PDB file of C-alpha atoms in Angstrom:
ATOM      1  CA  MET A   1      15.833 -14.398 -73.369  1.00 70.00           C
ATOM      2  CA  HIS A   2      16.918 -10.863 -72.515  1.00 80.00           C
ATOM      3  CA  PRO A   3      20.425 -10.280 -71.125  1.00 86.00           C
ATOM      4  CA  PHE A   4      20.724  -9.765 -67.380  1.00 91.00           C
ATOM      5  CA  GLU A   5      23.318  -9.223 -64.671  1.00 95.00           C
ATOM      6  CA  TYR A   6      24.068 -12.166 -62.365  1.00 96.00           C
ATOM      7  CA  VAL A   7      25.078 -11.407 -58.780  1.00 96.00           C
ATOM      8  CA  LYS A   8      25.921 -13.834 -55.999  1.00 96.00           C
ATOM      9  CA  PRO A   9      25.826 -12.061 -52.623  1.00 97.00           C
ATOM     10  CA  ALA A  10      27.462 -13.643 -49.597  1.00 97.00           C
ATOM     11  CA  THR A  11      24.849 -12.540 -47.048  1.00 97.00           C
ATOM     12  CA  VAL A  12      21.118 -11.958 -46.850  1.00 97.00           C
ATOM     13  CA  ALA A  13      21.790  -8.280 -46.128  1.00 96.00           C
ATOM     14  CA  GLU A  14      23.700  -7.964 -49.399  1.00 97.00           C
ATOM     15  CA  ALA A  15      21.000  -9.865 -51.266  1.00 97.00           C
ATOM     16  CA  VAL A  16      18.120  -7.600 -50.251  1.00 97.00           C
ATOM     17  CA  GLN A  17      20.156  -4.538 -51.207  1.00 96.00           C
ATOM     18  CA  GLU A  18      20.679  -6.014 -54.672  1.00 96.00           C
ATOM     19  CA  LEU A  19      16.974  -6.610 -55.223  1.00 95.00           C
ATOM     20  CA  GLY A  20      15.979  -2.973 -55.494  1.00 88.00           C
ATOM     21  CA  ARG A  21      12.458  -1.582 -55.190  1.00 86.00           C
ATOM     22  CA  SER A  22      10.809  -2.943 -58.340  1.00 88.00           C
ATOM     23  CA  PHE A  23       9.761  -6.475 -59.297  1.00 89.00           C
ATOM     24  CA  THR A  24      10.937  -5.759 -62.836  1.00 88.00           C
ATOM     25  CA  GLU A  25      14.427  -4.744 -61.688  1.00 93.00           C
ATOM     26  CA  ALA A  26      15.610  -7.983 -60.072  1.00 96.00           C
ATOM     27  CA  LYS A  27      14.532 -11.556 -59.349  1.00 95.00           C
ATOM     28  CA  ILE A  28      15.670 -14.085 -56.759  1.00 96.00           C
ATOM     29  CA  LEU A  29      17.385 -17.284 -57.892  1.00 95.00           C
ATOM     30  CA  ALA A  30      17.136 -20.195 -55.446  1.00 94.00           C
ATOM     31  CA  GLY A  31      16.372 -23.614 -56.946  1.00 93.00           C
ATOM     32  CA  GLY A  32      15.448 -21.886 -60.193  1.00 92.00           C
ATOM     33  CA  ILE A  33      12.697 -24.310 -61.257  1.00 90.00           C
ATOM     34  CA  ASP A  34      10.001 -21.686 -61.703  1.00 92.00           C
ATOM     35  CA  LEU A  35      12.276 -18.727 -62.430  1.00 93.00           C
ATOM     36  CA  LEU A  36      13.985 -20.324 -65.408  1.00 90.00           C
ATOM     37  CA  GLY A  37      10.629 -21.247 -66.881  1.00 89.00           C
ATOM     38  CA  GLU A  38       9.443 -17.646 -66.664  1.00 91.00           C
ATOM     39  CA  LEU A  39      12.673 -16.394 -68.226  1.00 93.00           C
ATOM     40  CA  LYS A  40      12.533 -18.851 -71.122  1.00 89.00           C
ATOM     41  CA  GLU A  41       8.850 -18.198 -71.718  1.00 87.00           C
ATOM     42  CA  GLY A  42       9.483 -14.456 -71.954  1.00 89.00           C
ATOM     43  CA  ILE A  43       7.158 -13.621 -69.067  1.00 91.00           C
ATOM     44  CA  ILE A  44       9.800 -11.702 -67.152  1.00 91.00           C
ATOM     45  CA  ALA A  45      12.912  -9.826 -68.230  1.00 92.00           C
ATOM     46  CA  PRO A  46      14.721  -8.661 -65.074  1.00 94.00           C
ATOM     47  CA  GLN A  47      17.826  -6.521 -65.205  1.00 93.00           C
ATOM     48  CA  ARG A  48      19.468  -8.657 -62.526  1.00 96.00           C
ATOM     49  CA  LEU A  49      19.305 -12.147 -61.012  1.00 96.00           C
ATOM     50  CA  VAL A  50      20.219 -12.327 -57.342  1.00 97.00           C
ATOM     51  CA  SER A  51      21.405 -15.829 -56.487  1.00 97.00           C
ATOM     52  CA  LEU A  52      20.951 -17.022 -52.907  1.00 97.00           C
ATOM     53  CA  LYS A  53      23.105 -20.098 -53.422  1.00 92.00           C
ATOM     54  CA  GLY A  54      26.262 -18.523 -52.020  1.00 92.00           C
ATOM     55  CA  ILE A  55      24.629 -17.506 -48.732  1.00 95.00           C
ATOM     56  CA  ALA A  56      25.598 -19.783 -45.870  1.00 92.00           C
ATOM     57  CA  GLY A  57      22.993 -20.718 -43.293  1.00 95.00           C
ATOM     58  CA  LEU A  58      19.833 -20.847 -45.413  1.00 97.00           C
ATOM     59  CA  ARG A  59      19.713 -24.630 -45.835  1.00 97.00           C
ATOM     60  CA  TYR A  60      18.871 -26.592 -42.692  1.00 98.00           C
ATOM     61  CA  ILE A  61      16.248 -28.631 -40.854  1.00 98.00           C
ATOM     62  CA  GLN A  62      16.193 -28.110 -37.091  1.00 98.00           C
ATOM     63  CA  PHE A  63      13.777 -29.380 -34.465  1.00 98.00           C
ATOM     64  CA  ASN A  64      13.227 -29.256 -30.738  1.00 96.00           C
ATOM     65  CA  GLU A  65      10.045 -29.703 -28.734  1.00 95.00           C
ATOM     66  CA  ARG A  66       9.890 -26.115 -27.480  1.00 94.00           C
ATOM     67  CA  GLU A  67      10.562 -24.268 -30.745  1.00 94.00           C
ATOM     68  CA  GLY A  68       9.219 -26.823 -33.193  1.00 98.00           C
ATOM     69  CA  LEU A  69      10.496 -27.294 -36.721  1.00 98.00           C
ATOM     70  CA  ARG A  70      12.666 -24.724 -38.493  1.00 98.00           C
ATOM     71  CA  LEU A  71      13.403 -24.931 -42.205  1.00 98.00           C
ATOM     72  CA  GLY A  72      15.915 -22.746 -43.977  1.00 98.00           C
ATOM     73  CA  ALA A  73      14.448 -21.308 -47.154  1.00 98.00           C
ATOM     74  CA  LEU A  74      16.994 -23.119 -49.352  1.00 98.00           C
ATOM     75  CA  THR A  75      16.208 -26.538 -47.873  1.00 98.00           C
ATOM     76  CA  THR A  76      15.202 -28.822 -50.721  1.00 98.00           C
ATOM     77  CA  LEU A  77      11.894 -30.630 -50.916  1.00 98.00           C
ATOM     78  CA  ALA A  78      13.759 -33.933 -51.118  1.00 98.00           C
ATOM     79  CA  GLU A  79      15.472 -33.193 -47.807  1.00 98.00           C
ATOM     80  CA  ILE A  80      12.147 -32.314 -46.204  1.00 98.00           C
ATOM     81  CA  GLU A  81      10.251 -35.381 -47.419  1.00 98.00           C
ATOM     82  CA  ALA A  82      13.046 -37.722 -46.281  1.00 98.00           C
ATOM     83  CA  HIS A  83      13.681 -36.234 -42.840  1.00 98.00           C
ATOM     84  CA  PRO A  84      12.593 -38.677 -40.085  1.00 98.00           C
ATOM     85  CA  ILE A  85      11.245 -35.984 -37.741  1.00 98.00           C
ATOM     86  CA  VAL A  86       9.191 -34.405 -40.523  1.00 98.00           C
ATOM     87  CA  ARG A  87       7.805 -37.801 -41.546  1.00 98.00           C
ATOM     88  CA  GLN A  88       6.935 -38.677 -37.950  1.00 97.00           C
ATOM     89  CA  ARG A  89       5.708 -35.387 -36.466  1.00 97.00           C
ATOM     90  CA  PHE A  90       4.702 -33.298 -39.493  1.00 98.00           C
ATOM     91  CA  LYS A  91       3.298 -35.947 -41.802  1.00 98.00           C
ATOM     92  CA  ALA A  92       1.222 -33.606 -43.979  1.00 98.00           C
ATOM     93  CA  LEU A  93       4.345 -31.632 -44.870  1.00 98.00           C
ATOM     94  CA  ALA A  94       6.332 -34.759 -45.744  1.00 98.00           C
ATOM     95  CA  GLU A  95       3.484 -36.001 -47.945  1.00 98.00           C
ATOM     96  CA  ALA A  96       3.074 -32.613 -49.628  1.00 98.00           C
ATOM     97  CA  ALA A  97       6.799 -32.333 -50.369  1.00 98.00           C
ATOM     98  CA  HIS A  98       6.797 -35.873 -51.764  1.00 97.00           C
ATOM     99  CA  SER A  99       3.875 -35.041 -54.071  1.00 96.00           C
ATOM    100  CA  VAL A 100       5.744 -32.233 -55.845  1.00 96.00           C
ATOM    101  CA  GLY A 101       6.991 -32.928 -59.370  1.00 91.00           C
ATOM    102  CA  THR A 102       9.611 -35.623 -59.877  1.00 93.00           C
ATOM    103  CA  PRO A 103      12.613 -36.714 -57.773  1.00 93.00           C
ATOM    104  CA  GLN A 104      14.811 -34.549 -59.989  1.00 95.00           C
ATOM    105  CA  ILE A 105      12.672 -31.489 -59.283  1.00 94.00           C
ATOM    106  CA  ARG A 106      12.497 -32.210 -55.542  1.00 96.00           C
ATOM    107  CA  ASN A 107      16.290 -32.529 -55.387  1.00 96.00           C
ATOM    108  CA  VAL A 108      16.614 -28.962 -56.682  1.00 96.00           C
ATOM    109  CA  GLY A 109      13.427 -27.177 -55.675  1.00 96.00           C
ATOM    110  CA  THR A 110      13.495 -25.342 -52.350  1.00 97.00           C
ATOM    111  CA  ILE A 111      10.816 -24.803 -49.738  1.00 98.00           C
ATOM    112  CA  GLY A 112      11.102 -21.029 -50.164  1.00 97.00           C
ATOM    113  CA  GLY A 113      10.692 -21.323 -53.911  1.00 96.00           C
ATOM    114  CA  ASN A 114       7.769 -23.702 -53.572  1.00 97.00           C
ATOM    115  CA  LEU A 115       5.895 -21.164 -51.453  1.00 98.00           C
ATOM    116  CA  CYS A 116       6.744 -18.225 -53.721  1.00 96.00           C
ATOM    117  CA  GLN A 117       6.207 -19.794 -57.159  1.00 95.00           C
ATOM    118  CA  ARG A 118       4.052 -17.976 -59.682  1.00 95.00           C
ATOM    119  CA  PRO A 119       0.722 -19.247 -61.066  1.00 95.00           C
ATOM    120  CA  ARG A 120       0.544 -21.821 -63.855  1.00 94.00           C
ATOM    121  CA  CYS A 121      -2.439 -20.300 -65.657  1.00 96.00           C
ATOM    122  CA  TRP A 122      -1.841 -20.755 -69.382  1.00 95.00           C
ATOM    123  CA  TYR A 123      -2.901 -17.179 -70.131  1.00 97.00           C
ATOM    124  CA  TYR A 124      -0.379 -15.833 -67.625  1.00 96.00           C
ATOM    125  CA  ARG A 125       2.313 -18.160 -68.992  1.00 95.00           C
ATOM    126  CA  ASP A 126       1.739 -17.100 -72.595  1.00 94.00           C
ATOM    127  CA  GLU A 127       4.165 -14.297 -73.410  1.00 92.00           C
ATOM    128  CA  HIS A 128       1.837 -12.996 -76.139  1.00 93.00           C
ATOM    129  CA  THR A 129      -1.205 -12.691 -73.869  1.00 95.00           C
ATOM    130  CA  ARG A 130      -1.505  -9.522 -71.810  1.00 95.00           C
ATOM    131  CA  CYS A 131      -3.873 -10.788 -69.159  1.00 95.00           C
ATOM    132  CA  LEU A 132      -5.122  -8.945 -66.097  1.00 95.00           C
ATOM    133  CA  LYS A 133      -2.285 -10.245 -63.921  1.00 93.00           C
ATOM    134  CA  LYS A 134       0.271  -8.839 -66.396  1.00 92.00           C
ATOM    135  CA  GLY A 135      -1.357  -5.415 -66.554  1.00 92.00           C
ATOM    136  CA  GLY A 136      -3.925  -6.202 -69.229  1.00 95.00           C
ATOM    137  CA  PRO A 137      -7.627  -5.317 -69.233  1.00 95.00           C
ATOM    138  CA  ILE A 138      -9.260  -8.688 -68.458  1.00 96.00           C
ATOM    139  CA  CYS A 139      -8.817 -12.191 -67.057  1.00 97.00           C
ATOM    140  CA  PHE A 140      -9.095 -14.288 -70.201  1.00 98.00           C
ATOM    141  CA  ALA A 141      -9.828 -17.414 -68.160  1.00 98.00           C
ATOM    142  CA  TYR A 142     -13.179 -16.077 -66.974  1.00 97.00           C
ATOM    143  CA  ASN A 143     -14.841 -16.594 -70.348  1.00 97.00           C
ATOM    144  CA  GLY A 144     -12.099 -18.738 -71.876  1.00 97.00           C
ATOM    145  CA  GLU A 145     -10.371 -22.039 -71.167  1.00 98.00           C
ATOM    146  CA  ASN A 146     -10.862 -22.392 -67.414  1.00 98.00           C
ATOM    147  CA  LYS A 147     -10.751 -26.130 -66.738  1.00 97.00           C
ATOM    148  CA  TYR A 148      -8.014 -25.732 -64.117  1.00 97.00           C
ATOM    149  CA  HIS A 149      -9.044 -22.412 -62.598  1.00 98.00           C
ATOM    150  CA  ALA A 150     -10.517 -21.256 -59.295  1.00 98.00           C
ATOM    151  CA  ILE A 151     -13.909 -22.209 -57.896  1.00 98.00           C
ATOM    152  CA  LEU A 152     -13.335 -20.369 -54.598  1.00 98.00           C
ATOM    153  CA  GLY A 153     -11.991 -16.861 -53.992  1.00 98.00           C
ATOM    154  CA  GLY A 154     -11.683 -16.001 -57.658  1.00 97.00           C
ATOM    155  CA  GLY A 155     -12.123 -12.549 -59.181  1.00 96.00           C
ATOM    156  CA  PRO A 156     -11.086 -10.427 -60.833  1.00 97.00           C
ATOM    157  CA  CYS A 157      -8.377 -13.026 -61.649  1.00 98.00           C
ATOM    158  CA  TYR A 158      -9.060 -16.785 -61.475  1.00 98.00           C
ATOM    159  CA  ILE A 159      -5.631 -18.343 -60.989  1.00 98.00           C
ATOM    160  CA  VAL A 160      -5.102 -21.215 -58.552  1.00 98.00           C
ATOM    161  CA  HIS A 161      -2.163 -21.307 -56.174  1.00 96.00           C
ATOM    162  CA  PRO A 162       0.283 -24.016 -57.333  1.00 96.00           C
ATOM    163  CA  SER A 163       2.068 -24.956 -54.090  1.00 97.00           C
ATOM    164  CA  ASP A 164       1.444 -28.307 -52.387  1.00 97.00           C
ATOM    165  CA  CYS A 165       3.564 -27.483 -49.347  1.00 98.00           C
ATOM    166  CA  ALA A 166       1.709 -24.254 -48.542  1.00 98.00           C
ATOM    167  CA  PRO A 167      -1.635 -25.902 -47.618  1.00 98.00           C
ATOM    168  CA  ALA A 168       0.138 -28.474 -45.450  1.00 98.00           C
ATOM    169  CA  LEU A 169       2.149 -25.802 -43.658  1.00 98.00           C
ATOM    170  CA  ILE A 170      -0.897 -23.616 -43.067  1.00 98.00           C
ATOM    171  CA  ALA A 171      -2.772 -26.597 -41.639  1.00 98.00           C
ATOM    172  CA  LEU A 172       0.193 -27.052 -39.289  1.00 98.00           C
ATOM    173  CA  ARG A 173       0.140 -23.338 -38.254  1.00 98.00           C
ATOM    174  CA  ALA A 174       3.445 -22.395 -39.882  1.00 98.00           C
ATOM    175  CA  THR A 175       4.989 -18.931 -39.922  1.00 98.00           C
ATOM    176  CA  VAL A 176       7.607 -17.430 -42.234  1.00 98.00           C
ATOM    177  CA  THR A 177      10.455 -15.038 -41.558  1.00 98.00           C
ATOM    178  CA  ILE A 178      10.933 -12.263 -44.104  1.00 98.00           C
ATOM    179  CA  VAL A 179      14.022 -10.032 -44.365  1.00 98.00           C
ATOM    180  CA  SER A 180      14.377  -6.678 -46.131  1.00 97.00           C
ATOM    181  CA  PRO A 181      16.687  -3.652 -45.845  1.00 96.00           C
ATOM    182  CA  ARG A 182      14.214  -2.363 -43.237  1.00 96.00           C
ATOM    183  CA  GLY A 183      14.680  -5.350 -40.934  1.00 97.00           C
ATOM    184  CA  GLN A 184      13.027  -8.685 -40.202  1.00 97.00           C
ATOM    185  CA  ARG A 185       9.425  -9.730 -39.646  1.00 97.00           C
ATOM    186  CA  THR A 186       7.640 -13.006 -38.985  1.00 98.00           C
ATOM    187  CA  VAL A 187       4.093 -13.571 -40.199  1.00 98.00           C
ATOM    188  CA  PRO A 188       1.661 -16.503 -40.152  1.00 98.00           C
ATOM    189  CA  LEU A 189       1.884 -18.304 -43.476  1.00 98.00           C
ATOM    190  CA  GLU A 190      -1.899 -18.046 -43.744  1.00 98.00           C
ATOM    191  CA  GLU A 191      -1.439 -14.250 -44.006  1.00 98.00           C
ATOM    192  CA  PHE A 192       1.472 -14.505 -46.448  1.00 98.00           C
ATOM    193  CA  PHE A 193      -0.723 -15.173 -49.502  1.00 98.00           C
ATOM    194  CA  VAL A 194      -3.110 -12.577 -50.923  1.00 98.00           C
ATOM    195  CA  LEU A 195      -6.147 -12.777 -53.175  1.00 98.00           C
ATOM    196  CA  PRO A 196      -6.193 -11.042 -56.588  1.00 97.00           C
ATOM    197  CA  SER A 197      -8.947  -8.794 -55.290  1.00 96.00           C
ATOM    198  CA  ARG A 198      -6.351  -7.336 -52.918  1.00 96.00           C
ATOM    199  CA  ARG A 199      -3.240  -7.457 -55.102  1.00 94.00           C
ATOM    200  CA  LEU A 200      -2.888  -8.320 -58.771  1.00 93.00           C
ATOM    201  CA  ASP A 201       0.856  -7.921 -59.356  1.00 88.00           C
ATOM    202  CA  HIS A 202       1.884 -10.634 -56.917  1.00 93.00           C
ATOM    203  CA  GLU A 203       0.440 -13.558 -54.963  1.00 96.00           C
ATOM    204  CA  THR A 204       2.115 -12.846 -51.606  1.00 98.00           C
ATOM    205  CA  ILE A 205       2.723  -9.918 -49.267  1.00 98.00           C
ATOM    206  CA  LEU A 206       6.392  -9.779 -50.319  1.00 97.00           C
ATOM    207  CA  GLU A 207       7.732  -6.453 -51.502  1.00 96.00           C
ATOM    208  CA  PRO A 208      10.368  -6.416 -54.287  1.00 95.00           C
ATOM    209  CA  ASP A 209      13.293  -6.157 -51.833  1.00 96.00           C
ATOM    210  CA  GLU A 210      12.126  -8.868 -49.405  1.00 97.00           C
ATOM    211  CA  ILE A 211      13.307 -12.468 -49.072  1.00 98.00           C
ATOM    212  CA  VAL A 212      11.824 -15.418 -47.193  1.00 98.00           C
ATOM    213  CA  THR A 213      14.638 -16.831 -45.065  1.00 98.00           C
ATOM    214  CA  GLU A 214      12.947 -19.402 -42.825  1.00 98.00           C
ATOM    215  CA  VAL A 215       9.765 -21.395 -42.266  1.00 98.00           C
ATOM    216  CA  GLN A 216       8.788 -22.262 -38.689  1.00 98.00           C
ATOM    217  CA  VAL A 217       6.260 -24.934 -37.723  1.00 98.00           C
ATOM    218  CA  PRO A 218       5.225 -25.298 -34.060  1.00 98.00           C
ATOM    219  CA  THR A 219       5.326 -28.717 -32.462  1.00 98.00           C
ATOM    220  CA  PRO A 220       1.858 -30.229 -32.919  1.00 97.00           C
ATOM    221  CA  PRO A 221      -0.136 -30.698 -29.712  1.00 96.00           C
ATOM    222  CA  PRO A 222      -0.493 -34.257 -28.395  1.00 96.00           C
ATOM    223  CA  ASN A 223      -2.936 -36.469 -30.296  1.00 96.00           C
ATOM    224  CA  THR A 224      -2.579 -34.428 -33.484  1.00 97.00           C
ATOM    225  CA  GLN A 225      -2.445 -36.228 -36.810  1.00 97.00           C
ATOM    226  CA  SER A 226      -2.094 -34.691 -40.251  1.00 98.00           C
ATOM    227  CA  THR A 227      -2.142 -35.669 -43.899  1.00 98.00           C
ATOM    228  CA  TYR A 228      -2.092 -34.208 -47.404  1.00 98.00           C
ATOM    229  CA  LEU A 229      -3.936 -35.700 -50.363  1.00 98.00           C
ATOM    230  CA  LYS A 230      -4.173 -34.425 -53.907  1.00 97.00           C
ATOM    231  CA  PHE A 231      -5.742 -35.489 -57.165  1.00 96.00           C
ATOM    232  CA  ARG A 232      -3.840 -34.842 -60.402  1.00 91.00           C
ATOM    233  CA  GLU A 233      -4.357 -35.732 -64.044  1.00 88.00           C
ATOM    234  CA  ARG A 234      -0.943 -37.361 -64.460  1.00 81.00           C
ATOM    235  CA  GLU A 235      -0.106 -39.711 -61.631  1.00 78.00           C
ATOM    236  CA  SER A 236       3.627 -39.519 -62.347  1.00 70.00           C
ATOM    237  CA  HIS A 237       3.928 -35.776 -61.712  1.00 81.00           C
ATOM    238  CA  ASP A 238       1.540 -32.873 -61.950  1.00 86.00           C
ATOM    239  CA  PHE A 239       0.038 -29.938 -60.098  1.00 94.00           C
ATOM    240  CA  ALA A 240      -3.056 -30.564 -57.993  1.00 94.00           C
ATOM    241  CA  LEU A 241      -6.437 -30.354 -59.644  1.00 96.00           C
ATOM    242  CA  VAL A 242      -7.699 -30.534 -56.070  1.00 98.00           C
ATOM    243  CA  GLY A 243      -5.862 -31.170 -52.826  1.00 98.00           C
ATOM    244  CA  ALA A 244      -6.545 -31.082 -49.097  1.00 98.00           C
ATOM    245  CA  ALA A 245      -4.315 -30.784 -46.061  1.00 98.00           C
ATOM    246  CA  VAL A 246      -5.900 -31.808 -42.774  1.00 98.00           C
ATOM    247  CA  ALA A 247      -4.528 -31.491 -39.245  1.00 98.00           C
ATOM    248  CA  LEU A 248      -6.747 -33.107 -36.592  1.00 98.00           C
ATOM    249  CA  ARG A 249      -6.445 -33.057 -32.809  1.00 98.00           C
ATOM    250  CA  LEU A 250      -8.443 -35.903 -31.365  1.00 96.00           C
ATOM    251  CA  LYS A 251      -9.645 -36.911 -27.931  1.00 94.00           C
ATOM    252  CA  GLY A 252     -10.391 -40.546 -28.452  1.00 89.00           C
ATOM    253  CA  ASP A 253     -12.261 -40.444 -31.744  1.00 87.00           C
ATOM    254  CA  VAL A 254     -13.789 -36.989 -31.125  1.00 96.00           C
ATOM    255  CA  CYS A 255     -12.413 -33.972 -32.956  1.00 98.00           C
ATOM    256  CA  GLU A 256     -11.189 -31.297 -30.519  1.00 97.00           C
ATOM    257  CA  ASP A 257      -9.602 -29.100 -33.192  1.00 98.00           C
ATOM    258  CA  VAL A 258      -9.087 -29.237 -36.949  1.00 98.00           C
ATOM    259  CA  ARG A 259      -7.595 -27.203 -39.759  1.00 98.00           C
ATOM    260  CA  ILE A 260      -8.440 -27.985 -43.378  1.00 98.00           C
ATOM    261  CA  VAL A 261      -6.647 -26.182 -46.207  1.00 98.00           C
ATOM    262  CA  LEU A 262      -7.372 -26.771 -49.883  1.00 98.00           C
ATOM    263  CA  SER A 263      -5.078 -26.613 -52.908  1.00 98.00           C
ATOM    264  CA  GLY A 264      -5.904 -26.316 -56.590  1.00 98.00           C
ATOM    265  CA  VAL A 265      -9.247 -24.556 -56.069  1.00 98.00           C
ATOM    266  CA  ALA A 266      -8.445 -20.928 -55.202  1.00 98.00           C
ATOM    267  CA  PRO A 267      -5.872 -18.189 -55.864  1.00 98.00           C
ATOM    268  CA  ILE A 268      -4.447 -18.826 -52.398  1.00 98.00           C
ATOM    269  CA  PRO A 269      -4.243 -21.941 -50.212  1.00 98.00           C
ATOM    270  CA  TRP A 270      -7.886 -21.971 -49.146  1.00 98.00           C
ATOM    271  CA  ARG A 271      -8.825 -22.431 -45.497  1.00 98.00           C
ATOM    272  CA  ALA A 272     -12.056 -24.445 -45.420  1.00 98.00           C
ATOM    273  CA  LEU A 273     -13.550 -22.852 -42.307  1.00 98.00           C
ATOM    274  CA  GLU A 274     -17.052 -24.190 -42.968  1.00 98.00           C
ATOM    275  CA  ALA A 275     -15.719 -27.737 -43.130  1.00 98.00           C
ATOM    276  CA  GLU A 276     -13.772 -27.246 -39.909  1.00 98.00           C
ATOM    277  CA  ALA A 277     -16.926 -26.040 -38.132  1.00 98.00           C
ATOM    278  CA  VAL A 278     -18.753 -29.236 -39.116  1.00 98.00           C
ATOM    279  CA  LEU A 279     -16.167 -31.473 -37.452  1.00 98.00           C
ATOM    280  CA  LYS A 280     -15.375 -29.700 -34.187  1.00 97.00           C
ATOM    281  CA  GLY A 281     -16.772 -31.601 -31.230  1.00 97.00           C
ATOM    282  CA  VAL A 282     -18.055 -34.608 -33.176  1.00 97.00           C
ATOM    283  CA  ARG A 283     -16.882 -38.194 -33.488  1.00 97.00           C
ATOM    284  CA  ILE A 284     -15.073 -38.637 -36.793  1.00 97.00           C
ATOM    285  CA  THR A 285     -17.135 -40.942 -38.985  1.00 97.00           C
ATOM    286  CA  PRO A 286     -17.496 -41.313 -42.759  1.00 97.00           C
ATOM    287  CA  GLU A 287     -20.848 -39.525 -42.521  1.00 98.00           C
ATOM    288  CA  TRP A 288     -19.418 -36.477 -40.741  1.00 98.00           C
ATOM    289  CA  ALA A 289     -16.400 -36.430 -43.060  1.00 98.00           C
ATOM    290  CA  GLU A 290     -18.783 -36.383 -46.023  1.00 98.00           C
ATOM    291  CA  GLN A 291     -20.699 -33.473 -44.514  1.00 98.00           C
ATOM    292  CA  ALA A 292     -17.425 -31.602 -44.037  1.00 98.00           C
ATOM    293  CA  GLY A 293     -16.534 -32.212 -47.683  1.00 98.00           C
ATOM    294  CA  LYS A 294     -19.836 -30.713 -48.786  1.00 98.00           C
ATOM    295  CA  ALA A 295     -19.344 -27.724 -46.491  1.00 98.00           C
ATOM    296  CA  ALA A 296     -15.879 -27.097 -47.951  1.00 98.00           C
ATOM    297  CA  VAL A 297     -17.407 -26.196 -51.326  1.00 98.00           C
ATOM    298  CA  ALA A 298     -20.718 -24.723 -50.180  1.00 97.00           C
ATOM    299  CA  LYS A 299     -19.637 -21.292 -51.435  1.00 97.00           C
ATOM    300  CA  ALA A 300     -17.978 -22.493 -54.641  1.00 98.00           C
ATOM    301  CA  GLN A 301     -18.658 -20.521 -57.814  1.00 98.00           C
ATOM    302  CA  PRO A 302     -17.438 -22.679 -60.701  1.00 98.00           C
ATOM    303  CA  LEU A 303     -16.695 -21.346 -64.143  1.00 98.00           C
ATOM    304  CA  ALA A 304     -17.942 -22.892 -67.379  1.00 98.00           C
ATOM    305  CA  GLN A 305     -15.446 -25.784 -67.484  1.00 98.00           C
ATOM    306  CA  ASN A 306     -14.454 -26.520 -63.878  1.00 98.00           C
ATOM    307  CA  ALA A 307     -17.630 -27.535 -62.030  1.00 98.00           C
ATOM    308  CA  TYR A 308     -16.102 -31.047 -61.784  1.00 98.00           C
ATOM    309  CA  LYS A 309     -13.897 -29.642 -59.018  1.00 98.00           C
ATOM    310  CA  ILE A 310     -16.870 -29.462 -56.639  1.00 98.00           C
ATOM    311  CA  PRO A 311     -17.517 -33.224 -56.236  1.00 98.00           C
ATOM    312  CA  LEU A 312     -13.805 -33.888 -56.541  1.00 98.00           C
ATOM    313  CA  THR A 313     -13.059 -31.517 -53.649  1.00 98.00           C
ATOM    314  CA  GLN A 314     -15.800 -33.114 -51.557  1.00 98.00           C
ATOM    315  CA  ALA A 315     -14.265 -36.538 -52.082  1.00 98.00           C
ATOM    316  CA  ILE A 316     -10.679 -35.446 -51.386  1.00 98.00           C
ATOM    317  CA  VAL A 317     -11.664 -33.617 -48.185  1.00 98.00           C
ATOM    318  CA  LYS A 318     -13.600 -36.642 -46.948  1.00 98.00           C
ATOM    319  CA  ARG A 319     -10.717 -39.005 -47.685  1.00 98.00           C
ATOM    320  CA  ALA A 320      -8.150 -36.716 -46.059  1.00 98.00           C
ATOM    321  CA  ILE A 321     -10.219 -36.353 -42.878  1.00 98.00           C
ATOM    322  CA  LEU A 322     -10.695 -40.089 -42.537  1.00 98.00           C
ATOM    323  CA  ARG A 323      -7.036 -40.817 -43.262  1.00 98.00           C
ATOM    324  CA  ALA A 324      -5.857 -38.285 -40.679  1.00 97.00           C
ATOM    325  CA  ALA A 325      -8.260 -39.738 -38.116  1.00 97.00           C
ATOM    326  CA  GLY A 326      -7.343 -43.331 -38.943  1.00 95.00           C
ATOM    327  CA  VAL A 327     -10.966 -44.175 -39.746  1.00 94.00           C
ATOM    328  CA  GLN A 328     -11.950 -46.599 -42.476  1.00 88.00           C
ATOM    329  CA  ALA A 329     -14.261 -45.213 -45.159  1.00 79.00           C
TER     330      ALA A 329
END
């Protein structure tokens, strides 16, 4: 591990000044779960670590009917999954937070860090491999070991986004607040993530001197139910091979509105617009849920080793729809 400077600013304004204008100059330390892995693996060698842990006012869960749910970026996943309002009104988020890692990880990992974590692709994580994402000439996964890689939205890089909370939050129409030396902005979380075809050096719209300070989730409309399901190789703890967040607004048993966001299948949390179109205006039944699952992967382009994700995604989407609607399979 290369030597680095450690700074602990007292305010967000001080923190963004310390970050500088290059991703190689400084990195943010929050929970540290992903950052420490990258440091130890030799993937990054920043000159400076900027710790957010000394900044008051970044760790909170607040709710009221008018403004909805507000989460400070340093709020832990354990706090989110256990909060009674989140469990009652924002069920998909509580389930997604609960699905992350182990209790030890959730007690340390933050919601800001979960959204901003880097990809787990083994070529990216290998310090000796100069892949496309690290400035190299090619994505080695395309013709290499690609069992866990993207079937949707891939190219020229085929990573999958690792966050479980991001799909749930997008399904629930979340926004994020971002602070930099130039001021503050709030953007829909759906627009926060970017495909490799648009940006290779990073997976979000964040610039090197920007920090996520808050996540906001509007109060769901009446008769809205949500859920998050994922399939993983190790039941104890693992990243999603495939996951689906579903938020349904029902009138009786008819779908008035729906948002379906997939995890584990694309470089960003993937909005399944084709699946949503299938369900709008119909009575939720196992047959319609199955059709939505098929629509979710209609445009999938699997690589040599990951075609199994197509039927798996179909099944997870169907199950998530039926669970959100309270319909037996």
